[in-house]
Tab-separated table of C-alpha atoms and ligand atoms in Angstrom:
chain	number	residue	atom	x	y	z
A	1	MET	CA	153.719	179.723	73.255
A	2	PHE	CA	156.929	180.252	75.278
A	3	VAL	CA	154.952	180.932	78.436
A	4	THR	CA	152.729	177.848	77.872
A	5	ILE	CA	155.917	175.664	77.495
A	6	LEU	CA	157.414	177.051	80.701
A	7	GLY	CA	154.218	176.534	82.550
A	8	ARG	CA	154.203	172.942	81.585
A	9	LEU	CA	157.732	172.661	82.636
A	10	GLN	CA	157.074	174.184	86.053
A	11	GLN	CA	155.169	170.921	86.935
A	12	TYR	CA	158.090	168.668	86.406
A	13	SER	CA	159.066	167.298	89.802
A	14	PRO	CA	162.552	168.562	90.868
A	15	VAL	CA	165.471	165.883	91.273
A	16	SER	CA	167.271	166.138	94.611
A	17	SER	CA	170.682	167.733	94.838
A	18	THR	CA	173.425	165.183	95.494
A	19	CYS	CA	175.436	167.522	97.760
A	20	THR	CA	175.844	166.362	101.233
A	21	LEU	CA	174.159	168.333	104.047
A	22	LYS	CA	177.540	169.686	105.150
A	23	GLU	CA	178.160	170.920	101.516
A	24	CYS	CA	174.864	172.255	101.268
A	25	GLN	CA	174.900	174.337	104.440
A	26	LYS	CA	178.086	176.133	103.230
A	27	VAL	CA	176.047	177.952	100.614
A	28	LYS	CA	173.551	180.576	100.886
A	29	LYS	CA	170.431	180.412	98.653
A	30	VAL	CA	168.997	183.636	96.982
A	31	GLU	CA	165.520	183.888	98.616
A	32	ASN	CA	162.356	185.540	97.216
A	33	THR	CA	162.365	187.886	100.008
A	34	ASP	CA	163.530	191.263	98.684
A	35	GLU	CA	163.241	193.068	95.319
A	36	ILE	CA	166.228	191.333	93.730
A	37	GLY	CA	165.320	187.953	94.901
A	38	GLN	CA	161.792	188.416	93.574
A	39	ILE	CA	162.940	189.375	90.029
A	40	ILE	CA	165.476	186.395	89.984
A	41	HIS	CA	162.517	184.012	91.068
A	42	ARG	CA	160.373	185.340	88.605
A	43	ASP	CA	162.430	186.091	85.592
A	44	PHE	CA	165.571	183.908	85.847
A	45	LEU	CA	164.709	180.550	87.325
A	46	ASP	CA	163.128	177.819	85.434
A	47	PRO	CA	162.855	173.976	85.814
A	48	PHE	CA	166.460	173.463	84.945
A	49	CYS	CA	167.922	176.023	87.261
A	50	GLU	CA	165.523	176.158	90.112
A	51	SER	CA	167.413	178.414	92.546
A	52	TYR	CA	170.624	180.505	92.943
A	53	VAL	CA	173.170	179.846	95.463
A	54	LEU	CA	176.016	181.888	96.774
A	55	VAL	CA	179.283	180.122	96.522
A	56	GLY	CA	182.855	180.261	97.941
A	57	GLU	CA	184.499	183.346	99.511
A	58	GLY	CA	183.235	185.804	97.025
A	59	GLU	CA	179.453	184.516	97.305
A	60	THR	CA	179.344	184.005	93.674
A	61	ALA	CA	175.747	183.494	92.356
A	62	LEU	CA	175.499	180.188	90.575
A	63	GLY	CA	172.743	177.826	89.733
A	64	ASP	CA	172.198	175.064	92.615
A	65	ASN	CA	173.193	172.472	90.025
A	66	TYR	CA	176.700	173.460	90.815
A	67	LEU	CA	176.466	172.003	94.265
A	68	LYS	CA	176.446	168.492	92.600
A	69	PHE	CA	179.832	169.259	91.108
A	70	GLU	CA	181.453	171.538	93.600
A	71	ASP	CA	183.999	168.963	94.784
A	72	GLU	CA	184.700	167.729	91.406
A	73	VAL	CA	185.621	171.152	90.342
A	74	LYS	CA	187.653	171.825	93.235
A	75	LYS	CA	189.586	168.490	93.063
A	76	PHE	CA	190.067	168.433	89.211
A	77	GLU	CA	193.540	167.566	87.941
A	78	MET	CA	194.990	170.280	85.975
A	79	ARG	CA	198.086	169.984	84.044
A	80	ASP	CA	201.010	172.442	83.505
A	81	SER	CA	200.268	172.143	79.792
A	82	ASP	CA	196.709	173.484	79.981
A	83	ILE	CA	195.644	176.713	78.415
A	84	ILE	CA	192.627	178.508	79.963
A	85	VAL	CA	190.604	181.385	78.813
A	86	ALA	CA	188.976	182.985	81.728
A	87	SER	CA	186.380	185.714	81.834
A	88	TYR	CA	183.266	187.193	83.188
A	89	PRO	CA	180.530	186.285	80.822
A	90	LYS	CA	180.206	188.595	77.699
A	91	ALA	CA	183.694	189.973	78.085
A	92	GLY	CA	184.805	188.668	74.609
A	93	THR	CA	185.546	185.120	75.585
A	94	THR	CA	184.725	183.359	72.380
A	95	TRP	CA	186.721	185.936	70.327
A	96	THR	CA	189.657	185.407	72.827
A	97	GLN	CA	189.292	181.517	72.623
A	98	GLU	CA	189.468	181.612	68.733
A	99	MET	CA	192.381	183.884	68.868
A	100	VAL	CA	194.228	181.742	71.574
A	101	TRP	CA	193.402	178.497	69.919
A	102	LEU	CA	194.692	179.659	66.490
A	103	ILE	CA	197.895	181.006	67.921
A	104	GLY	CA	198.340	177.732	69.963
A	105	ASN	CA	197.788	175.610	66.969
A	106	ASP	CA	200.002	177.399	64.492
A	107	LEU	CA	197.149	179.069	62.691
A	108	ASP	CA	195.742	175.727	61.505
A	109	PHE	CA	192.583	177.236	59.921
A	110	LYS	CA	191.297	173.880	58.537
A	111	ALA	CA	191.369	172.388	61.993
A	112	ALA	CA	189.564	175.508	63.306
A	113	GLU	CA	186.546	174.380	61.140
A	114	GLU	CA	185.693	172.153	64.045
A	115	HIS	CA	183.078	173.638	66.559
A	116	LEU	CA	184.808	175.871	69.069
A	117	ASP	CA	182.849	174.273	72.014
A	118	LYS	CA	184.440	171.088	71.068
A	119	ARG	CA	188.038	172.360	70.406
A	120	PHE	CA	187.829	174.637	73.533
A	121	PRO	CA	185.294	173.174	75.959
A	122	HIS	CA	183.643	175.240	78.740
A	123	PHE	CA	184.854	173.823	82.183
A	124	GLU	CA	181.897	174.248	84.455
A	125	LEU	CA	179.221	174.013	81.538
A	126	CYS	CA	177.600	170.982	82.940
A	127	THR	CA	176.976	172.731	86.314
A	128	ILE	CA	175.081	175.566	84.994
A	129	VAL	CA	171.760	173.950	84.369
A	130	ASP	CA	170.368	170.400	84.913
A	131	PHE	CA	171.134	168.973	81.555
A	132	GLN	CA	169.807	165.386	82.790
A	133	LYS	CA	166.571	167.011	83.479
A	134	MET	CA	166.411	168.702	80.304
A	135	LYS	CA	167.011	165.299	78.458
A	136	ASP	CA	164.333	163.750	80.562
A	137	THR	CA	161.799	166.514	79.985
A	138	LEU	CA	162.548	167.584	76.458
A	139	GLY	CA	164.269	164.779	74.878
A	140	ALA	CA	167.180	167.303	74.261
A	141	THR	CA	170.412	165.419	74.331
A	142	ARG	CA	173.672	167.228	74.595
A	143	PRO	CA	177.094	165.991	73.537
A	144	GLU	CA	179.625	165.098	76.358
A	145	PHE	CA	181.438	168.395	76.062
A	146	VAL	CA	178.350	170.216	77.136
A	147	GLY	CA	176.289	167.688	79.463
A	148	ASN	CA	179.459	166.363	81.080
A	149	SER	CA	182.153	168.851	80.330
A	150	LEU	CA	184.381	168.009	83.117
A	151	ASN	CA	184.775	164.402	82.280
A	152	TYR	CA	185.205	165.361	78.489
A	153	ILE	CA	188.121	167.663	79.456
A	154	ARG	CA	189.559	165.133	82.055
A	155	ASN	CA	189.736	162.659	79.190
A	156	GLN	CA	191.347	164.884	76.576
A	157	ASP	CA	194.993	164.141	75.429
A	158	GLY	CA	197.558	166.688	74.533
A	159	VAL	CA	197.315	170.437	75.276
A	160	ARG	CA	193.853	171.237	76.582
A	161	TYR	CA	192.203	174.453	75.747
A	162	ILE	CA	189.880	175.349	78.474
A	163	LYS	CA	187.102	178.138	78.984
A	164	THR	CA	185.833	179.022	82.298
A	165	HIS	CA	183.713	182.029	83.680
A	166	LEU	CA	184.522	180.766	87.213
A	167	PRO	CA	185.940	183.516	89.593
A	168	TYR	CA	189.619	182.923	90.670
A	169	ASP	CA	188.582	181.634	94.196
A	170	LEU	CA	186.483	178.857	92.658
A	171	LEU	CA	189.098	177.412	90.279
A	172	PRO	CA	190.560	174.069	90.954
A	173	ASN	CA	192.753	173.860	94.172
A	174	GLN	CA	195.833	173.071	92.209
A	175	VAL	CA	195.553	176.420	90.389
A	176	LEU	CA	195.117	178.398	93.559
A	177	THR	CA	198.012	176.469	95.519
A	178	GLY	CA	200.356	176.800	92.226
A	179	THR	CA	200.852	172.973	92.271
A	180	LYS	CA	200.057	173.209	88.719
A	181	LEU	CA	200.648	176.075	86.468
A	182	PRO	CA	198.329	176.096	83.393
A	183	ARG	CA	198.586	179.266	81.398
A	184	ILE	CA	195.545	181.676	82.028
A	185	ILE	CA	194.486	184.347	79.720
A	186	TYR	CA	192.053	186.561	81.367
A	187	VAL	CA	189.943	189.028	79.147
A	188	MET	CA	187.973	191.828	80.479
A	189	ARG	CA	185.591	194.322	79.178
A	190	ASP	CA	183.808	197.641	80.255
A	191	PRO	CA	181.110	196.504	82.747
A	192	LYS	CA	178.532	198.462	81.130
A	193	ASP	CA	179.104	196.814	77.839
A	194	VAL	CA	179.272	193.518	79.523
A	195	CYS	CA	175.824	194.224	81.324
A	196	VAL	CA	174.071	195.047	78.015
A	197	SER	CA	175.525	192.033	76.185
A	198	TYR	CA	174.640	189.794	79.039
A	199	PHE	CA	171.092	190.997	78.954
A	200	HIS	CA	170.671	190.116	75.335
A	201	HIS	CA	172.608	186.927	75.869
A	202	GLY	CA	170.199	186.002	78.656
A	203	ARG	CA	167.122	186.297	76.525
A	204	LEU	CA	168.613	184.745	73.614
A	205	ILE	CA	170.336	181.601	75.102
A	206	GLN	CA	169.575	181.424	78.789
A	207	GLY	CA	165.785	181.954	78.647
A	208	TRP	CA	165.934	184.929	81.211
A	209	ARG	CA	162.803	187.014	80.837
A	210	ALA	CA	163.780	190.136	82.643
A	211	ASP	CA	163.668	193.476	80.950
A	212	PHE	CA	166.684	195.657	80.777
A	213	GLU	CA	165.758	197.661	83.926
A	214	ASN	CA	165.395	194.550	86.143
A	215	PHE	CA	168.367	192.808	84.461
A	216	SER	CA	170.623	195.863	85.304
A	217	LYS	CA	169.302	195.871	88.862
A	218	VAL	CA	170.053	192.203	89.354
A	219	PHE	CA	173.587	192.980	87.696
A	220	LEU	CA	174.505	195.673	90.033
A	221	SER	CA	173.147	193.505	92.924
A	222	GLU	CA	175.979	191.111	92.005
A	223	LYS	CA	173.571	188.363	92.320
A	224	ILE	CA	173.509	187.629	88.531
A	225	MET	CA	174.756	184.225	87.364
A	226	PHE	CA	178.596	184.110	87.937
A	227	GLY	CA	178.229	186.978	90.574
A	228	SER	CA	180.041	190.281	91.091
A	229	TYR	CA	181.610	191.621	87.854
A	230	TRP	CA	184.154	193.588	89.960
A	231	LYS	CA	185.094	190.708	92.382
A	232	HIS	CA	185.718	188.485	89.278
A	233	VAL	CA	187.900	191.047	87.433
A	234	LEU	CA	189.872	192.133	90.630
A	235	GLY	CA	190.307	188.503	91.749
A	236	PHE	CA	192.232	187.807	88.651
A	237	TRP	CA	193.857	191.304	88.476
A	238	GLU	CA	195.366	190.585	91.906
A	239	GLN	CA	197.204	187.579	90.266
A	240	ARG	CA	198.480	189.429	87.230
A	241	HIS	CA	202.315	189.222	88.516
A	242	LYS	CA	202.314	185.450	88.222
A	243	PRO	CA	204.007	184.309	85.128
A	244	ASN	CA	201.141	181.937	84.178
A	245	ILE	CA	198.673	184.702	84.105
A	246	LEU	CA	198.080	187.361	81.327
A	247	ILE	CA	195.403	190.015	81.343
A	248	ILE	CA	194.136	191.450	78.132
A	249	THR	CA	191.020	193.746	77.413
A	250	TYR	CA	188.272	193.463	74.635
A	251	GLU	CA	188.847	197.241	74.184
A	252	ASP	CA	192.611	196.562	73.276
A	253	MET	CA	191.511	193.884	70.877
A	254	LYS	CA	189.292	196.419	69.178
A	255	ILE	CA	191.834	199.136	68.913
A	256	ASP	CA	194.909	196.820	68.234
A	257	LEU	CA	194.272	193.254	67.568
A	258	LEU	CA	197.615	192.604	66.050
A	259	GLY	CA	199.162	193.952	69.268
A	260	VAL	CA	197.141	191.673	71.464
A	261	ILE	CA	197.986	188.662	69.124
A	262	ARG	CA	201.691	189.303	69.493
A	263	LYS	CA	201.411	189.596	73.319
A	264	VAL	CA	199.551	186.267	73.588
A	265	ALA	CA	201.900	184.537	71.171
A	266	GLU	CA	204.703	185.554	73.366
A	267	PHE	CA	202.942	184.408	76.386
A	268	LEU	CA	202.396	181.044	74.930
A	269	ASN	CA	205.902	180.837	73.495
A	270	LYS	CA	204.488	180.724	69.950
A	271	GLU	CA	206.366	181.832	66.831
A	272	LEU	CA	203.633	183.410	64.367
A	273	PRO	CA	203.856	182.366	60.718
A	274	GLU	CA	204.047	186.091	59.561
A	275	GLU	CA	202.684	185.194	56.150
A	276	LYS	CA	199.322	184.048	57.699
A	277	ILE	CA	198.838	186.994	59.963
A	278	PRO	CA	196.493	188.873	57.355
A	279	GLN	CA	194.350	185.785	57.270
A	280	LEU	CA	194.229	185.505	61.014
A	281	LEU	CA	193.200	189.046	61.322
A	282	LYS	CA	190.449	188.508	58.816
A	283	HIS	CA	189.304	185.381	60.436
A	284	LEU	CA	188.954	187.186	63.674
A	285	SER	CA	187.094	190.065	62.498
A	286	PHE	CA	183.560	190.641	63.683
A	287	GLU	CA	181.999	190.060	60.284
A	288	SER	CA	183.806	186.821	59.709
A	289	MET	CA	183.132	185.378	62.974
A	290	LYS	CA	179.476	186.419	62.887
A	291	ASN	CA	179.331	184.234	59.612
A	292	ASN	CA	181.492	181.308	61.063
A	293	ARG	CA	179.149	178.583	62.241
A	294	ALA	CA	182.124	176.879	64.289
A	295	VAL	CA	182.117	179.977	66.662
A	296	ASN	CA	178.793	182.071	66.326
A	297	GLN	CA	176.716	179.712	68.485
A	298	GLN	CA	174.042	179.614	65.708
A	299	ASP	CA	173.399	175.908	66.496
A	300	LYS	CA	172.765	176.598	70.230
A	301	ILE	CA	170.238	179.380	69.308
A	302	GLU	CA	168.419	177.404	66.874
A	303	SER	CA	167.998	174.566	69.455
A	304	ARG	CA	166.502	177.041	71.974
A	305	LYS	CA	164.179	178.377	69.750
A	306	LYS	CA	163.131	174.856	68.436
A	307	HIS	CA	162.204	173.940	72.336
A	308	LYS	CA	160.798	177.425	72.609
A	309	LEU	CA	162.903	177.975	75.725
A	310	VAL	CA	163.934	181.709	74.774
A	311	PRO	CA	162.086	184.994	74.515
A	312	GLU	CA	164.264	186.894	72.165
A	313	ASP	CA	165.634	186.274	68.511
A	314	GLY	CA	168.862	187.635	67.469
A	315	ALA	CA	172.463	186.749	67.045
A	316	PHE	CA	175.237	185.821	69.533
A	317	MET	CA	177.670	188.078	67.538
A	318	ARG	CA	175.405	191.029	68.163
A	319	SER	CA	177.079	194.444	67.978
A	320	GLY	CA	180.672	193.861	68.522
A	321	THR	CA	181.452	197.209	69.523
A	322	SER	CA	182.894	199.141	72.656
A	323	GLN	CA	180.731	201.501	74.363
A	324	SER	CA	177.613	200.423	72.758
A	325	TYR	CA	176.019	200.818	76.096
A	326	LYS	CA	175.656	204.502	75.370
A	327	GLY	CA	172.782	203.575	73.086
A	328	GLU	CA	170.872	201.409	75.670
A	329	MET	CA	171.695	202.924	79.312
A	330	THR	CA	170.034	206.104	80.510
A	331	GLU	CA	172.523	208.789	81.903
A	332	GLU	CA	171.250	207.966	85.369
A	333	LEU	CA	172.060	204.229	84.976
A	334	VAL	CA	175.487	204.897	83.571
A	335	SER	CA	176.176	207.038	86.671
A	336	LYS	CA	175.037	204.351	88.982
A	337	PHE	CA	177.519	201.886	87.270
A	338	ASP	CA	180.291	204.252	87.555
A	339	GLN	CA	179.490	204.913	91.166
A	340	TRP	CA	179.539	201.145	91.767
A	341	SER	CA	182.760	200.764	89.733
A	342	LYS	CA	184.489	203.505	91.643
A	343	GLN	CA	183.790	201.759	94.924
A	344	TYR	CA	185.833	198.876	93.984
A	345	ILE	CA	188.414	200.465	91.733
A	346	SER	CA	189.342	202.953	94.505
A	347	HIS	CA	190.634	200.232	96.792
A	348	SER	CA	192.736	198.409	94.180
A	349	SER	CA	195.904	199.004	92.263
A	350	PHE	CA	193.825	198.623	89.154
A	351	ALA	CA	193.079	202.418	89.725
A	352	ASN	CA	196.306	203.193	88.192
A	353	ASP	CA	195.744	201.282	85.052
A	354	PRO	CA	194.434	203.480	82.207
A	355	THR	CA	191.790	200.810	81.562
A	356	ALA	CA	190.174	201.938	84.934
A	357	ALA	CA	189.591	205.539	83.543
A	358	LEU	CA	188.028	204.136	80.385
A	359	TYR	CA	185.664	201.849	82.608
A	360	LEU	CA	184.788	204.873	84.695
A	361	ASN	CA	183.723	206.723	81.550
A	362	SER	CA	186.094	209.456	82.550
A	363	ALA	CA	188.591	209.190	79.648
A	364	GLN	CA	188.768	207.993	76.118
A	365	LYS	CA	191.515	205.526	75.604
A	366	THR	CA	193.884	206.378	72.953
A	367	THR	CA	197.095	204.860	73.887
A	368	LYS	CA	198.008	201.157	73.683
A	369	MET	CA	198.634	199.205	76.958
B	401	A3P	P1	177.956	192.157	72.155
B	401	A3P	O1	176.808	191.431	72.653
B	401	A3P	O2	178.176	193.497	72.674
B	401	A3P	O3	178.030	192.199	70.573
B	401	A3P	P2	181.508	186.292	75.131
B	401	A3P	O4	182.148	185.576	74.081
B	401	A3P	O5	182.223	186.546	76.241
B	401	A3P	O6	180.005	185.656	75.425
B	401	A3P	O7	181.323	187.667	74.538
B	401	A3P	C1	180.379	188.007	73.363
B	401	A3P	C2	180.559	189.385	73.082
B	401	A3P	O8	181.656	189.526	72.258
B	401	A3P	C3	179.461	189.879	72.162
B	401	A3P	O9	179.416	191.360	72.328
B	401	A3P	C4	180.015	189.564	70.705
B	401	A3P	O10	179.395	190.205	69.661
B	401	A3P	C5	181.592	190.096	70.825
B	401	A3P	N1	182.375	189.604	69.962
B	401	A3P	C6	182.600	188.173	69.580
B	401	A3P	N2	183.335	188.062	68.390
B	401	A3P	C7	183.950	189.400	68.251
B	401	A3P	C8	184.834	189.931	67.325
B	401	A3P	N3	185.304	189.198	66.337
B	401	A3P	N4	184.825	191.163	67.096
B	401	A3P	C9	184.356	192.092	68.157
B	401	A3P	N5	183.448	191.571	69.101
B	401	A3P	C10	183.069	190.129	69.052
């Protein structure tokens, strides 16, 4: 059934991109000429994301729909009061968003009943797939915080909570130049767990059809959507000394959530109401988030299933553990990942951080950062 619907959608005539020729020439397209390109064309592209382009200095792989918004993203007016959670996909973004939002809003659990995507919109979401085409083809309408996320955020009052998966070099110019100083909390996670989680997410939500072997090849080739994991992490890592940037890890949240909560509260200049901390810890637990429709993305999953756009069934809050890759990756693949990681880490001061050893599978982390 899934294949039949996709077959029908392939016939939909593409809308032309609105980028100027000059803008279009700046980016390279991922062609169908080598093994990785063939996997991407066969198992990742669909009528709502018809090709991948490599954008910016880091040649970040993004859907071609991004080109329509490239200028708008770069020129976006930031505010010093903005609070951004940035991450590579599947690094624990949702968990971090819920923690940051609650700390920023004095642990207002009642207000947190509103959908997270509305409270904490995803900046470049409208660039990922062609939502207009989705609406025209499937009749699937999306709220503004999805279909026109940039506009939704632009018009928000007060403190804006913004999620992004864009790498550092693709953030709005005002962030790069320091003209505006939004606070940025960057969360990272072991790339092997990220890859496994991204694989399941891709089949559950994005409609990607690759098996794990092919998915991990594309991930390691750095042409997966949002590009190179290590360029992403190290891009933010290099900015860590700036007072408006805080880096945290998924693994620390697993080991010592309260410690991370206190670090984030200090970064945001927030006093925590101590009597509500037990409720916060419970609210942020995996079990509680898994059953919380405001954060568990169940509505998105149900909508994808309704339109038969995805090949897999499951939950967004899937395993919620560290090193679960050990059950899904062969030793050979683990070793490939570690070789690839070493090449990046050895040229970076990140090598001296205890997290590096953890991500290289060469040490168990026992101390708090
Ligand atoms: P798994 O797929 O490994 O389970 P993101 O929000 O960046 O997409 O990341 C999703 C990952 O974070 C998923 O990982 C999800 O289960 C995990 N996650 C979300 N909330 C969590 C929580 N409260 N505790 C632990 N892991 C959580």
